[in-house]
Amino acid sequence: MKNNNLSASPPEYLGGTARYLWRRIVPILIEQYDVQKLDRTIVESLCINYQIMRLSYESIKENGTQYLTEGGLIKPNPAVSDIDKASKNLRSACDALGMTPRGRVELLSITVDDEEDDQAEIDDMMKVLGGA
């Protein structure tokens, strides 16, 4: 049987915080959520967006949420918007992987629906075969 688990080693192109997060969460995801190779893109997105969020937060710590232009205008630090986008992407990836209460409920409902469909197919097959 072929191993379909996601590798605990991060892809070479991930660096910094994204690489660190991959090493920390993938073993947990494999153990608790049965994350497979097919989920790699979602896990990559999770790690990359976490790194974006952390780097953006560092920018805000250093420069504040606003800055003064040479012309004397007050402009928002783009890192504020970056954190907002990265946070939304993180929530989406976590939901898709079943790492949030909402995500787990959705995954459980899919399982229940699949089990009901499977039982209906079995019942139909039994009728055709004359067993029910």
mmCIF file of C-alpha atoms in Angstrom:
data_model
loop_
_atom_site.group_PDB
_atom_site.id
_atom_site.type_symbol
_atom_site.label_atom_id
_atom_site.label_comp_id
_atom_site.label_asym_id
_atom_site.label_seq_id
_atom_site.Cartn_x
_atom_site.Cartn_y
_atom_site.Cartn_z
ATOM 1 C CA MET A 1 0.000 0.000 0.000
ATOM 2 C CA LYS A 2 1.359 3.396 -0.995
ATOM 3 C CA ASN A 3 1.996 5.975 1.760
ATOM 4 C CA ASN A 4 -0.231 8.977 1.079
ATOM 5 C CA ASN A 5 0.782 10.939 4.171
ATOM 6 C CA LEU A 6 2.124 14.420 3.777
ATOM 7 C CA SER A 7 5.871 14.655 4.391
ATOM 8 C CA ALA A 8 6.892 16.090 7.758
ATOM 9 C CA SER A 9 9.793 17.781 5.946
ATOM 10 C CA PRO A 10 8.815 21.127 4.435
ATOM 11 C CA PRO A 11 9.295 21.859 0.736
ATOM 12 C CA GLU A 12 12.700 23.389 -0.027
ATOM 13 C CA TYR A 13 11.219 26.670 -1.233
ATOM 14 C CA LEU A 14 9.544 27.391 2.102
ATOM 15 C CA GLY A 15 11.724 29.438 4.383
ATOM 16 C CA GLY A 16 11.682 31.258 7.662
ATOM 17 C CA THR A 17 8.539 31.107 9.742
ATOM 18 C CA ALA A 18 6.646 29.121 7.082
ATOM 19 C CA ARG A 19 9.254 26.347 7.224
ATOM 20 C CA TYR A 20 9.220 26.381 11.024
ATOM 21 C CA LEU A 21 5.417 26.142 11.160
ATOM 22 C CA TRP A 22 5.381 23.261 8.652
ATOM 23 C CA ARG A 23 7.727 21.244 10.876
ATOM 24 C CA ARG A 24 5.588 21.943 13.931
ATOM 25 C CA ILE A 25 2.103 21.326 12.546
ATOM 26 C CA VAL A 26 2.379 18.640 9.861
ATOM 27 C CA PRO A 27 3.113 15.776 12.297
ATOM 28 C CA ILE A 28 0.098 16.872 14.371
ATOM 29 C CA LEU A 29 -2.093 17.228 11.274
ATOM 30 C CA ILE A 30 -1.149 13.753 10.074
ATOM 31 C CA GLU A 31 -1.854 12.222 13.477
ATOM 32 C CA GLN A 32 -5.041 14.059 14.398
ATOM 33 C CA TYR A 33 -6.619 14.981 11.073
ATOM 34 C CA ASP A 34 -5.254 12.363 8.639
ATOM 35 C CA VAL A 35 -3.844 15.027 6.327
ATOM 36 C CA GLN A 36 -2.722 13.500 3.044
ATOM 37 C CA LYS A 37 -0.476 14.533 0.140
ATOM 38 C CA LEU A 38 -3.574 15.928 -1.574
ATOM 39 C CA ASP A 39 -3.812 18.523 1.208
ATOM 40 C CA ARG A 40 -0.303 19.864 0.559
ATOM 41 C CA THR A 41 -1.438 23.092 -1.136
ATOM 42 C CA ILE A 42 -3.728 23.953 1.767
ATOM 43 C CA VAL A 43 -0.953 23.292 4.292
ATOM 44 C CA GLU A 44 1.464 25.397 2.222
ATOM 45 C CA SER A 45 -1.078 28.225 2.156
ATOM 46 C CA LEU A 46 -1.475 27.953 5.916
ATOM 47 C CA CYS A 47 2.288 28.191 6.494
ATOM 48 C CA ILE A 48 2.885 30.985 3.984
ATOM 49 C CA ASN A 49 0.010 33.107 5.279
ATOM 50 C CA TYR A 50 1.223 32.606 8.833
ATOM 51 C CA GLN A 51 4.630 33.940 7.764
ATOM 52 C CA ILE A 52 2.989 36.923 6.023
ATOM 53 C CA MET A 53 1.013 37.674 9.160
ATOM 54 C CA ARG A 54 4.107 37.527 11.368
ATOM 55 C CA LEU A 55 6.223 39.687 9.025
ATOM 56 C CA SER A 56 3.408 42.214 8.724
ATOM 57 C CA TYR A 57 3.076 42.372 12.480
ATOM 58 C CA GLU A 58 6.806 43.079 12.776
ATOM 59 C CA SER A 59 6.361 45.955 10.304
ATOM 60 C CA ILE A 60 3.535 47.375 12.397
ATOM 61 C CA LYS A 61 5.595 47.067 15.570
ATOM 62 C CA GLU A 62 8.465 48.953 13.916
ATOM 63 C CA ASN A 63 6.508 51.527 11.891
ATOM 64 C CA GLY A 64 3.062 51.747 13.472
ATOM 65 C CA THR A 65 -0.305 51.371 11.768
ATOM 66 C CA GLN A 66 0.144 54.668 9.909
ATOM 67 C CA TYR A 67 3.025 56.703 8.523
ATOM 68 C CA LEU A 68 3.616 60.279 7.472
ATOM 69 C CA THR A 69 4.547 60.824 3.812
ATOM 70 C CA GLU A 70 7.116 63.386 2.677
ATOM 71 C CA GLY A 71 4.185 65.557 1.602
ATOM 72 C CA GLY A 72 2.742 65.491 5.120
ATOM 73 C CA LEU A 73 -0.099 63.041 4.440
ATOM 74 C CA ILE A 74 -0.969 60.288 6.883
ATOM 75 C CA LYS A 75 -1.154 56.937 5.105
ATOM 76 C CA PRO A 76 -2.060 53.500 6.452
ATOM 77 C CA ASN A 77 0.718 50.963 6.768
ATOM 78 C CA PRO A 78 0.005 48.326 4.073
ATOM 79 C CA ALA A 79 0.977 45.673 6.621
ATOM 80 C CA VAL A 80 -2.374 46.240 8.356
ATOM 81 C CA SER A 81 -4.198 45.124 5.209
ATOM 82 C CA ASP A 82 -1.741 42.260 4.756
ATOM 83 C CA ILE A 83 -2.515 40.952 8.250
ATOM 84 C CA ASP A 84 -6.231 41.136 7.530
ATOM 85 C CA LYS A 85 -5.869 39.162 4.280
ATOM 86 C CA ALA A 86 -3.473 36.622 5.779
ATOM 87 C CA SER A 87 -5.775 36.095 8.777
ATOM 88 C CA LYS A 88 -8.707 35.352 6.479
ATOM 89 C CA ASN A 89 -6.592 32.950 4.443
ATOM 90 C CA LEU A 90 -5.423 31.247 7.646
ATOM 91 C CA ARG A 91 -8.999 30.758 8.838
ATOM 92 C CA SER A 92 -9.968 29.361 5.451
ATOM 93 C CA ALA A 93 -7.066 26.895 5.406
ATOM 94 C CA CYS A 94 -7.758 25.844 8.998
ATOM 95 C CA ASP A 95 -11.435 25.285 8.168
ATOM 96 C CA ALA A 96 -10.515 23.226 5.101
ATOM 97 C CA LEU A 97 -8.212 21.030 7.184
ATOM 98 C CA GLY A 98 -10.774 20.570 9.963
ATOM 99 C CA MET A 99 -8.688 22.537 12.463
ATOM 100 C CA THR A 100 -11.530 24.756 13.674
ATOM 101 C CA PRO A 101 -14.813 23.844 15.346
ATOM 102 C CA ARG A 102 -16.704 24.894 12.204
ATOM 103 C CA GLY A 103 -14.364 22.903 9.983
ATOM 104 C CA ARG A 104 -14.749 19.781 12.133
ATOM 105 C CA VAL A 105 -18.548 20.077 12.071
ATOM 106 C CA GLU A 106 -18.512 20.397 8.275
ATOM 107 C CA LEU A 107 -16.203 17.396 7.910
ATOM 108 C CA LEU A 108 -18.376 15.342 10.264
ATOM 109 C CA SER A 109 -21.513 16.232 8.302
ATOM 110 C CA ILE A 110 -19.827 15.065 5.099
ATOM 111 C CA THR A 111 -18.954 11.763 6.795
ATOM 112 C CA VAL A 112 -22.515 11.296 8.046
ATOM 113 C CA ASP A 113 -23.919 12.055 4.580
ATOM 114 C CA ASP A 114 -21.476 9.584 3.005
ATOM 115 C CA GLU A 115 -22.423 6.878 5.521
ATOM 116 C CA GLU A 116 -26.144 7.449 4.849
ATOM 117 C CA ASP A 117 -25.514 7.277 1.083
ATOM 118 C CA ASP A 118 -23.492 4.082 1.544
ATOM 119 C CA GLN A 119 -26.270 2.492 3.591
ATOM 120 C CA ALA A 120 -28.871 3.472 0.972
ATOM 121 C CA GLU A 121 -26.733 1.851 -1.744
ATOM 122 C CA ILE A 122 -26.384 -1.317 0.339
ATOM 123 C CA ASP A 123 -30.151 -1.432 0.934
ATOM 124 C CA ASP A 124 -30.824 -0.973 -2.806
ATOM 125 C CA MET A 125 -28.323 -3.689 -3.675
ATOM 126 C CA MET A 126 -29.920 -6.077 -1.178
ATOM 127 C CA LYS A 127 -33.320 -5.479 -2.790
ATOM 128 C CA VAL A 128 -31.918 -6.193 -6.245
ATOM 129 C CA LEU A 129 -30.288 -9.381 -4.978
ATOM 130 C CA GLY A 130 -33.473 -10.388 -3.194
ATOM 131 C CA GLY A 131 -31.938 -10.264 0.254
ATOM 132 C CA ALA A 132 -34.234 -7.676 1.786
#
